[in-house]
Coordinates of C-alpha atoms in Angstrom, one line a residue:
Chain A
M172 CA 148.5 32.3 184.4
P173 CA 149.0 28.5 184.3
L174 CA 146.6 27.1 181.9
P175 CA 144.2 24.5 183.4
A176 CA 145.1 20.8 183.1
L177 CA 142.9 18.5 180.1
A178 CA 142.5 14.7 180.7
R179 CA 140.6 12.8 177.7
R180 CA 137.8 10.5 179.0
A181 CA 138.5 7.2 177.3
D182 CA 135.6 5.7 179.7
E183 CA 132.4 8.2 178.1
R184 CA 134.1 8.4 174.8
V185 CA 132.6 9.0 171.4
I186 CA 135.6 9.3 169.4
A187 CA 138.1 10.3 171.6
G188 CA 137.2 11.6 174.9
V189 CA 137.6 15.6 174.7
C190 CA 133.5 16.9 174.9
A191 CA 133.8 14.5 178.3
G192 CA 137.0 15.8 179.5
I193 CA 135.8 19.1 179.5
A194 CA 133.0 19.1 180.6
Q195 CA 134.5 17.3 183.5
T196 CA 137.2 20.7 183.3
L197 CA 134.0 23.1 183.7
A198 CA 131.8 20.9 185.6
V199 CA 129.3 20.9 182.9
D200 CA 126.8 18.6 181.3
V201 CA 128.7 16.5 178.6
T202 CA 125.5 17.1 176.6
L203 CA 126.2 20.6 176.4
V204 CA 129.4 20.3 175.7
R205 CA 129.0 18.3 172.5
L206 CA 126.6 20.5 171.3
V207 CA 128.2 23.1 171.3
F208 CA 131.1 21.4 169.1
T209 CA 128.2 19.8 166.8
L210 CA 127.4 23.6 166.1
L211 CA 130.5 24.6 165.6
A212 CA 131.1 22.4 163.8
L213 CA 128.2 22.5 161.5
A214 CA 130.2 26.5 160.7
G215 CA 132.4 25.4 158.7
G216 CA 133.8 22.6 160.4
A217 CA 135.4 25.1 162.4
G218 CA 133.9 22.4 165.8
I219 CA 136.0 19.5 164.1
L220 CA 139.7 21.9 163.8
L221 CA 138.6 23.0 167.2
Y222 CA 138.5 19.1 169.0
L223 CA 141.4 18.2 166.4
A224 CA 143.1 21.2 168.3
L225 CA 142.8 19.9 171.8
W226 CA 142.8 16.6 171.4
A227 CA 146.8 17.7 170.7
Y228 CA 146.4 20.0 174.1
S229 CA 145.4 17.1 175.6
D230 CA 147.9 14.3 174.7
S231 CA 150.4 16.6 173.7
R232 CA 150.9 20.0 174.1
A233 CA 152.3 20.5 171.3
A234 CA 151.2 23.9 171.6
L235 CA 152.3 25.4 167.7
L236 CA 150.5 22.7 166.4
V237 CA 147.4 23.3 168.8
A238 CA 147.9 27.4 168.0
L239 CA 147.6 26.4 164.7
L240 CA 144.8 24.0 164.2
V241 CA 143.3 26.6 166.8
V242 CA 144.3 29.6 164.0
G243 CA 142.6 27.6 162.1
A244 CA 139.5 27.2 164.1
G245 CA 139.1 30.1 164.3
V246 CA 139.9 31.5 160.8
V247 CA 136.7 29.1 159.5
L248 CA 134.4 29.9 162.0
L249 CA 134.7 33.6 160.8
H250 CA 134.5 33.2 157.2
A251 CA 131.4 30.8 158.3
V252 CA 130.4 34.0 160.1
G253 CA 130.3 35.9 156.6
L254 CA 133.1 37.6 157.5
S255 CA 135.6 39.6 153.7
N256 CA 138.6 37.9 153.7
R257 CA 140.8 41.1 154.1
S258 CA 138.5 40.5 158.0
V259 CA 139.5 37.3 158.8
A260 CA 143.1 38.4 158.4
A261 CA 142.8 41.4 160.4
I262 CA 140.7 39.3 163.2
V263 CA 144.0 37.0 162.8
L264 CA 146.6 39.7 163.8
I265 CA 144.9 41.5 166.1
A266 CA 144.6 38.4 167.6
A267 CA 147.8 36.8 167.6
G268 CA 149.2 39.9 168.4
L269 CA 147.0 39.9 172.3
A270 CA 148.7 36.4 172.2
L271 CA 152.3 37.5 171.9
A272 CA 151.8 40.6 174.6
W273 CA 149.7 38.0 176.8
R274 CA 153.0 35.7 176.7
R275 CA 152.8 34.2 180.6
G276 CA 149.9 35.7 182.4
G277 CA 149.5 39.6 180.9
F278 CA 150.9 42.3 179.6
R279 CA 154.4 43.2 180.7
A280 CA 155.5 47.4 180.0
D281 CA 159.6 46.0 180.8
A282 CA 159.4 42.9 178.0
P283 CA 159.5 43.6 174.0
L284 CA 157.6 40.3 172.9
S285 CA 154.9 42.7 174.6
W286 CA 155.2 45.4 172.9
I287 CA 156.4 43.6 169.8
G288 CA 152.3 41.0 169.8
L289 CA 150.5 44.9 170.6
V290 CA 152.6 46.3 167.6
I291 CA 151.1 43.3 165.5
A292 CA 147.6 44.2 167.3
A293 CA 147.7 47.7 165.6
C294 CA 148.6 46.4 162.4
G295 CA 145.7 44.0 162.2
T296 CA 143.5 47.3 164.1
V297 CA 145.0 49.4 161.2
V298 CA 143.9 46.2 158.7
L299 CA 140.3 45.9 160.2
F300 CA 139.7 49.8 160.3
E301 CA 141.3 50.3 156.0
G302 CA 139.3 47.0 154.8
G303 CA 136.8 45.1 155.9
R304 CA 133.8 47.5 155.4
P305 CA 131.1 46.9 155.5
G306 CA 131.4 43.7 158.0
G307 CA 134.5 46.2 159.1
S308 CA 133.6 48.8 159.8
L309 CA 130.3 47.5 162.3
L310 CA 133.1 45.8 164.4
A311 CA 136.5 47.9 164.3
P312 CA 135.6 50.2 167.9
G313 CA 134.2 47.2 169.4
A314 CA 137.1 45.3 168.4
V315 CA 140.2 47.7 169.6
A316 CA 137.8 48.7 172.7
G317 CA 138.1 45.4 173.1
A318 CA 141.8 45.0 172.7
L319 CA 142.6 48.0 174.6
L320 CA 140.8 46.6 177.7
L321 CA 142.9 43.2 176.9
I322 CA 145.9 44.8 177.2
A323 CA 145.2 47.3 179.3
G324 CA 143.4 45.7 181.6
P325 CA 145.0 43.3 183.4
W326 CA 148.0 45.2 184.2
L327 CA 146.0 47.6 185.2
W328 CA 144.4 46.2 188.2
R329 CA 148.2 44.2 188.6
L330 CA 149.3 47.1 189.6
A331 CA 146.3 48.0 191.5
L332 CA 147.2 44.7 193.5
D333 CA 150.6 45.6 193.9
R334 CA 149.4 48.9 195.5
D335 CA 146.7 47.6 198.1
A336 CA 149.3 45.1 199.0
E337 CA 151.9 47.1 199.2
R338 CA 149.6 49.4 201.1
S339 CA 148.4 46.7 203.9
A340 CA 152.2 45.2 203.5
R341 CA 153.4 48.9 204.8
I342 CA 150.6 49.0 207.3
R343 CA 151.3 46.1 208.9
S344 CA 154.7 46.7 209.2
E345 CA 154.1 49.6 211.1
E346 CA 151.7 47.8 213.8
R347 CA 154.6 45.8 214.4
S348 CA 157.4 48.4 214.9
E349 CA 154.2 50.5 217.3
V350 CA 154.0 47.3 219.1
A351 CA 157.6 46.3 219.6
A352 CA 158.1 49.4 220.7
R353 CA 155.3 49.1 223.1
V354 CA 155.7 46.1 224.3
H355 CA 159.9 46.9 224.8
D356 CA 158.9 50.2 226.7
S357 CA 156.2 48.3 229.3
V358 CA 156.5 44.9 229.5
L359 CA 160.1 44.6 228.6
Q360 CA 160.9 46.9 231.1
T361 CA 158.7 45.8 233.5
L362 CA 160.1 42.2 233.3
A363 CA 163.6 43.2 233.6
L364 CA 162.0 44.9 237.1
I365 CA 160.8 41.8 238.1
Q366 CA 163.5 40.2 237.9
R367 CA 166.2 42.6 239.7
H368 CA 163.4 42.8 242.8
A369 CA 162.6 38.7 242.6
G370 CA 162.3 38.5 246.1
E371 CA 160.1 41.3 247.6
P372 CA 156.8 39.8 246.2
R373 CA 155.0 42.9 247.1
R374 CA 157.2 44.8 244.8
V375 CA 156.9 42.3 242.1
A376 CA 152.8 41.7 242.6
S377 CA 152.7 45.8 242.3
I378 CA 155.2 46.0 239.7
A379 CA 153.3 43.0 237.7
R380 CA 149.7 44.5 238.4
R381 CA 150.4 47.7 237.1
Q382 CA 152.1 46.4 234.0
E383 CA 148.5 44.2 233.7
R384 CA 146.8 47.6 234.8
E385 CA 148.7 49.5 231.5
L386 CA 148.6 46.2 228.5
R387 CA 144.7 46.4 229.3
G388 CA 143.9 49.7 229.5
W389 CA 145.5 49.3 225.9
L390 CA 144.9 46.4 224.2
Y391 CA 140.3 46.2 225.5
G392 CA 140.6 50.1 226.3
D393 CA 138.8 48.8 229.4
R394 CA 140.5 51.4 231.4
P395 CA 140.9 54.5 230.3
L396 CA 144.0 55.9 231.6
G397 CA 144.1 58.4 228.9
D398 CA 141.6 61.7 229.4
E399 CA 141.1 62.7 233.4
T400 CA 139.4 65.4 232.9
A401 CA 136.6 63.7 230.2
S402 CA 136.5 61.0 232.4
L403 CA 135.9 60.7 236.1
L404 CA 136.3 57.7 235.9
A405 CA 139.7 57.7 233.9
A406 CA 140.7 59.6 237.0
L407 CA 139.4 57.3 239.5
S408 CA 141.4 54.6 237.6
T409 CA 144.5 56.2 237.8
A410 CA 144.2 57.2 241.5
A411 CA 143.8 53.3 241.8
A412 CA 146.9 52.6 240.2
D413 CA 148.8 54.9 242.0
V414 CA 148.0 52.8 245.3
E415 CA 148.3 49.9 243.8
E416 CA 152.1 50.9 242.6
L417 CA 152.8 52.9 245.6
H418 CA 151.4 50.1 248.4
G419 CA 151.5 46.9 246.3
V420 CA 147.8 46.3 247.0
R421 CA 145.6 45.1 244.6
V422 CA 142.4 47.4 243.4
E423 CA 139.7 46.5 241.7
L424 CA 137.4 48.9 239.7
A425 CA 134.1 48.9 239.0
S426 CA 131.5 51.8 237.4
A427 CA 128.3 51.9 236.4
G428 CA 128.2 54.6 234.7
D429 CA 130.3 57.4 233.5
C430 CA 131.0 61.7 234.2
P431 CA 133.1 64.7 232.6
V432 CA 135.6 65.9 236.1
D433 CA 135.0 69.1 237.0
G434 CA 136.3 70.9 240.8
S435 CA 134.1 68.9 243.1
A436 CA 134.3 65.6 241.1
R437 CA 138.1 66.4 241.8
A438 CA 137.4 66.8 244.8
L439 CA 135.5 63.2 245.1
V440 CA 138.4 62.1 243.6
L441 CA 141.5 62.7 245.5
A442 CA 139.1 61.6 248.7
A443 CA 139.1 58.4 247.8
R444 CA 142.6 58.0 247.0
E445 CA 143.0 58.6 250.2
A446 CA 140.6 56.2 250.9
M447 CA 142.6 53.7 249.3
T448 CA 145.3 54.4 250.7
N449 CA 144.3 54.3 253.8
A450 CA 143.2 50.5 253.0
A451 CA 145.9 49.9 251.8
K452 CA 148.1 51.2 255.2
F453 CA 146.0 51.3 257.8
A454 CA 143.8 47.2 256.7
G455 CA 146.1 45.1 255.7
V456 CA 144.2 43.5 253.3
E457 CA 146.1 43.2 249.6
E458 CA 142.3 43.7 247.8
I459 CA 140.3 47.2 248.0
D460 CA 136.8 47.4 246.6
V461 CA 136.5 49.9 244.6
Y462 CA 132.6 50.9 243.0
L463 CA 131.9 54.4 241.3
E464 CA 128.5 55.0 240.5
V465 CA 126.9 57.7 238.3
A466 CA 123.5 58.8 238.6
E467 CA 121.4 61.4 238.0
D468 CA 121.5 63.5 240.6
S469 CA 123.8 62.5 242.4
V470 CA 127.6 60.8 242.0
S471 CA 129.1 57.9 244.7
V472 CA 131.9 56.4 245.3
F473 CA 132.8 53.4 247.2
V474 CA 136.0 52.1 248.7
R475 CA 135.8 49.3 250.7
D476 CA 138.2 46.4 252.4
R477 CA 137.6 43.8 254.4
G478 CA 140.6 44.1 256.9
A479 CA 141.2 45.2 260.5
G480 CA 138.6 47.8 260.8
F481 CA 139.0 50.5 263.5
K482 CA 136.9 52.2 265.9
R483 CA 137.2 56.1 265.7
K484 CA 137.7 57.0 269.0
S485 CA 140.4 55.0 269.1
V486 CA 141.9 57.0 265.9
P487 CA 144.6 59.3 267.3
V488 CA 144.2 62.4 266.6
G489 CA 147.4 63.6 265.1
R490 CA 145.8 61.3 261.9
R491 CA 144.5 64.1 259.2
G492 CA 143.5 61.5 256.8
L493 CA 140.3 61.1 257.5
T494 CA 138.9 63.5 258.8
E495 CA 140.6 66.4 256.6
S496 CA 141.3 64.5 253.3
I497 CA 138.3 62.7 253.2
E498 CA 135.4 64.4 255.4
G499 CA 137.1 67.9 255.4
R500 CA 137.7 67.8 251.6
M501 CA 133.6 66.5 251.0
E502 CA 132.5 69.1 252.6
R503 CA 133.3 71.5 250.9
V504 CA 131.9 70.7 247.6
G505 CA 129.4 70.1 249.2
G506 CA 128.9 66.1 249.6
R507 CA 129.6 63.9 252.4
A508 CA 131.9 61.0 253.2
T509 CA 130.1 58.4 255.3
V510 CA 132.8 55.8 256.7
T511 CA 131.1 52.6 258.1
S512 CA 134.1 50.5 260.4
A513 CA 134.1 48.3 263.6
P514 CA 137.6 46.5 264.6
G515 CA 137.7 43.4 262.7
K516 CA 135.2 43.3 260.1
G517 CA 136.6 46.1 257.3
T518 CA 135.6 49.2 256.5
E519 CA 133.9 51.1 253.8
V520 CA 133.7 54.5 253.1
E521 CA 130.8 56.5 250.7
L522 CA 131.3 59.6 249.3
R523 CA 128.6 61.0 248.1
L524 CA 128.3 64.0 245.8
P525 CA 125.3 65.5 244.6
R526 CA 125.0 66.6 240.8
S527 CA 123.1 69.7 241.3
A528 CA 126.8 71.0 242.5
S529 CA 128.8 69.9 240.9
Chain B
M142 CA 130.6 15.9 246.2
K143 CA 133.2 17.9 243.9
P144 CA 132.0 19.4 240.8
R145 CA 133.5 17.7 237.6
V146 CA 134.9 20.1 235.9
V147 CA 136.9 21.0 232.2
L148 CA 138.8 23.8 231.8
V149 CA 139.0 25.6 228.6
D150 CA 141.8 28.3 227.9
D151 CA 144.8 28.0 225.1
H152 CA 147.4 29.6 228.0
A153 CA 149.4 26.1 228.8
L154 CA 150.8 28.8 232.0
F155 CA 147.6 29.6 233.0
L156 CA 146.1 25.9 233.3
A157 CA 149.0 24.9 234.9
G158 CA 148.1 28.1 237.0
V159 CA 144.6 27.7 238.1
R160 CA 144.7 23.6 238.1
A161 CA 147.5 24.5 241.3
E162 CA 144.8 26.8 242.6
L163 CA 142.0 24.2 242.4
G164 CA 143.7 21.5 244.2
D165 CA 141.3 19.5 245.7
A166 CA 138.5 21.4 245.5
V167 CA 137.3 20.3 242.3
E168 CA 138.0 17.2 240.0
I169 CA 139.5 18.5 236.9
V170 CA 137.9 16.0 234.0
G171 CA 139.5 17.0 231.1
E172 CA 140.9 20.4 229.8
A173 CA 141.3 21.4 226.5
G174 CA 142.4 25.3 224.4
S175 CA 140.7 25.7 221.5
V176 CA 136.7 25.4 220.4
A177 CA 137.8 22.2 217.8
E178 CA 138.6 20.4 220.5
A179 CA 136.2 21.1 223.6
V180 CA 133.2 20.5 222.2
P181 CA 132.9 17.3 221.6
L182 CA 135.7 16.8 225.0
I183 CA 132.7 18.4 227.0
K184 CA 130.0 16.4 225.0
G185 CA 132.0 13.1 226.0
L186 CA 133.0 13.7 229.5
D187 CA 129.7 15.8 230.1
P188 CA 130.8 17.5 233.7
D189 CA 129.0 19.9 236.0
V190 CA 130.9 22.5 235.4
V191 CA 133.2 24.1 232.5
L192 CA 135.5 27.1 232.6
L193 CA 135.8 29.5 229.5
D194 CA 138.2 32.3 228.9
V195 CA 136.6 34.0 226.1
H196 CA 139.3 34.3 223.9
L197 CA 140.7 31.2 222.1
P198 CA 142.1 30.9 219.6
D199 CA 139.8 29.2 216.6
G200 CA 136.9 31.1 217.9
S201 CA 135.3 32.8 221.4
G202 CA 133.8 31.0 224.6
D203 CA 130.2 31.8 223.3
A204 CA 130.8 29.2 220.5
I205 CA 131.9 26.7 223.2
I206 CA 128.6 27.3 224.6
N207 CA 126.0 27.4 221.6
A208 CA 127.0 24.3 220.5
V209 CA 127.5 21.7 224.2
A210 CA 123.9 23.2 225.5
P211 CA 121.5 21.8 223.6
E212 CA 122.8 18.8 223.4
R213 CA 124.9 18.8 227.4
P214 CA 121.8 21.6 229.0
G215 CA 123.4 20.4 232.2
V216 CA 126.2 21.4 231.4
R217 CA 127.3 25.0 233.1
F218 CA 129.8 27.6 232.2
L219 CA 131.7 29.7 234.3
A220 CA 133.9 32.1 232.1
L221 CA 137.2 33.8 232.7
S222 CA 138.8 36.4 231.0
V223 CA 141.5 39.0 231.7
S224 CA 139.2 40.9 229.2
D225 CA 136.6 43.2 231.3
A226 CA 135.4 44.2 227.7
A227 CA 131.8 44.7 227.6
E228 CA 131.0 43.0 224.7
D229 CA 132.8 39.8 225.9
V230 CA 131.2 39.9 228.7
I231 CA 127.9 40.5 227.2
A232 CA 127.8 38.2 224.2
V233 CA 129.1 34.6 226.7
I234 CA 126.1 35.8 229.5
R235 CA 123.7 36.2 225.9
A236 CA 124.8 32.8 225.4
G237 CA 124.1 30.8 228.1
A238 CA 127.4 30.9 230.3
R239 CA 126.2 31.1 234.5
G240 CA 128.7 33.6 235.4
Y241 CA 131.5 35.7 234.4
V242 CA 135.0 36.1 237.0
T243 CA 137.7 38.0 235.7
K244 CA 141.7 36.3 235.8
T245 CA 142.6 38.0 238.9
I246 CA 140.4 35.8 241.1
S247 CA 141.6 34.5 244.0
G248 CA 142.0 29.8 244.1
D249 CA 139.5 30.3 246.8
E250 CA 137.2 32.4 245.1
L251 CA 137.3 30.7 241.9
A252 CA 136.7 27.7 243.8
A253 CA 133.6 29.0 245.4
A254 CA 132.6 30.1 242.3
I255 CA 132.4 26.8 240.9
A256 CA 130.5 25.3 243.7
R257 CA 128.1 28.0 242.9
V258 CA 127.6 27.6 239.7
A259 CA 127.5 23.6 239.3
S260 CA 125.0 24.1 241.7
G261 CA 122.9 26.2 239.6
D262 CA 123.4 29.8 241.2
A263 CA 124.4 32.3 238.9
V264 CA 128.5 34.5 240.2
F265 CA 128.8 37.9 238.9
S266 CA 132.5 39.9 239.1
P267 CA 131.9 43.8 240.4
R268 CA 133.0 44.7 237.3
L269 CA 129.4 42.7 235.7
A270 CA 127.0 43.6 238.4
G271 CA 127.9 47.3 237.8
F272 CA 127.9 46.9 234.0
V273 CA 124.6 45.7 234.5
L274 CA 123.8 48.0 236.6
D275 CA 124.6 50.5 234.0
A276 CA 123.0 48.7 230.5
F277 CA 119.4 48.8 233.3
R278 CA 119.6 52.2 234.4
A279 CA 116.2 53.1 235.0
G280 CA 114.3 55.6 232.5
E281 CA 115.8 54.0 229.3
P282 CA 112.7 54.2 226.4
L283 CA 111.9 50.3 227.0
G284 CA 110.9 47.7 224.2
G285 CA 109.4 43.9 224.4
D286 CA 108.7 42.3 228.0
A287 CA 108.9 44.8 230.1
E288 CA 109.5 42.7 233.3
L289 CA 112.4 41.7 231.4
D290 CA 113.8 45.2 231.1
E291 CA 113.8 46.5 234.2
L292 CA 115.4 44.9 237.2
T293 CA 113.7 45.0 240.7
P294 CA 114.7 47.3 243.1
R295 CA 116.0 44.2 245.6
E296 CA 117.9 43.3 242.2
R297 CA 119.7 46.7 242.4
E298 CA 120.2 47.0 245.9
V299 CA 121.7 43.0 245.5
L300 CA 123.4 44.2 243.1
Q301 CA 125.7 47.0 243.9
L302 CA 126.3 45.9 247.1
I303 CA 127.9 43.3 244.7
A304 CA 129.8 45.8 242.3
R305 CA 131.5 47.8 245.7
G306 CA 132.9 44.1 246.5
Y307 CA 130.0 42.7 248.8
M308 CA 130.1 38.4 248.9
Y309 CA 126.4 37.2 248.9
K310 CA 126.9 36.1 252.7
E311 CA 128.4 39.9 253.3
I312 CA 124.5 40.6 250.9
A313 CA 122.5 38.3 252.7
A314 CA 123.8 39.8 256.3
R315 CA 122.9 43.6 255.3
L316 CA 119.7 43.9 253.5
H317 CA 118.8 40.7 256.4
L318 CA 117.8 37.9 253.8
S319 CA 118.9 34.7 253.6
V320 CA 121.5 33.6 251.4
K321 CA 120.1 31.7 249.1
T322 CA 117.6 34.9 248.7
V323 CA 120.5 36.9 248.0
E324 CA 121.5 33.7 245.2
S325 CA 118.2 33.9 244.1
H326 CA 117.8 37.7 243.1
V327 CA 121.4 37.3 241.6
S328 CA 119.7 34.0 239.1
S329 CA 116.8 36.6 238.1
V330 CA 119.0 39.0 237.2
L331 CA 121.2 36.5 235.1
R332 CA 117.9 35.4 233.7
K333 CA 117.1 38.5 232.6
L334 CA 120.7 39.5 231.1
Q335 CA 119.8 37.0 229.1
L336 CA 116.6 37.3 227.9
S337 CA 115.9 41.0 227.9
T338 CA 115.2 43.6 225.0
R339 CA 116.5 46.6 226.3
H340 CA 118.6 48.6 223.4
E341 CA 121.7 48.3 225.5
L342 CA 122.3 45.2 225.4
T343 CA 120.8 43.9 222.1
R344 CA 123.4 46.4 220.4
W345 CA 126.0 43.9 221.1
A346 CA 123.3 40.9 220.9
T347 CA 123.4 41.7 217.6
Q348 CA 127.1 42.3 216.8
H349 CA 127.5 38.9 218.1
R350 CA 124.5 37.7 215.8
L351 CA 122.9 36.0 219.3
V352 CA 120.2 37.5 218.3

């Protein structure tokens, strides 16, 4: 516990400028400080001794002289208040003991001087109990409690602070190692992969995109990649990530609302995935827009690209993707797939599932 | 005339990328990497558009908007972020940004978005459109101004098409409207987004002390 500096103010002095210095240090009105000292001076001259002590403190910091003067001031003051010699001696003992125990900023269980101080303070307490009646008996219980509080309080307080600091340090280091592990497993691995495939832009783009998606899900929690049975959006998001990775396209997924995934919603996700795959394979574009809308009576997914487009009739019969994996699948669960496309105008697949059926 | 643009982003690499991608489409008059740097810069330069990252080292993008907007009402803000988290979007839009796009947007689209914002229109990313539709969902209890708390059927249609990835031109063709009309629908949605007292919106606004 560093002692506050006290500079006398020669410019505002009446005697030595001690009061002005105190007023400045404590940021209080100088008149108030002077009043306190005057009142203390009336109490058997205690104020005068205290003034001298502070004067000595501000000039030389000669610890012994200051301590003696302060003790003297205390003794005079206690006498003036009307305590017996014995009580005053006891209180001086307690104060000296506490001062010793308090040296260097608080009680330390490992410093012998602190224990000696404690013993002296205890002796003082005993003396106070034994003799100083009637004044002592009034003071004693309070003095004991106060002394215990003064000694143990800061120690316990520091103990609690240390424990808090230790705990938050531990939490921080755990967090750091979790982040490190995560970054290593994902980002660093991805960077290594990118370096190895530097010559294949499409591959690099898809790796980077997947990494971005993962990291974003982790950092912002905005694309739930986790529980696919709880969230249709999460299931759709996973499907989109798969398509991105397999075909090196970007899938921009927007949504309004979300709902749990059951059997027919599962079919909806699979159909949407097929539609995204088709767009990635045949449209010749780099970006596909997917929009999920959960209304009260229905769930819709729109898969759209601005690519080549096609005419229904020109699709080879062998291609089962559209009729089977999208339209057939939706019809089997009571839904509907609508495909809007024209050559050169892109394609949009709308998948709609009534919610009463889901 | 090319819009005069200030870029605010703390990632030098990203700034360089944006500068290269925008090329000649806009005139970049200044760059800043923090709230403290950006506020005096924007006030001094008085640009047409500020392209603004939502997260900055010493605060969030809406702090810049709040500090600049009262003195420079002509400056328009377009938020640009890697985060699509609803609270980020809502905070910056409620603070007065005229649009929100994500950092994955292509250079051409970004230039178009800047031009649109410069001319006083609004720009919504598909995800923002989806979110707005969600927040303004019919059937929720209303409080306050009913006109501000509901989207018209037409506005819903427009937003849904934006969410599905349609551009304004495509929306106009599909709904048999002029592009100008589509723009005014989106601007009106933006106004509602900024002023509505709907629960979903005010919750985020309250959390960010924007009310």
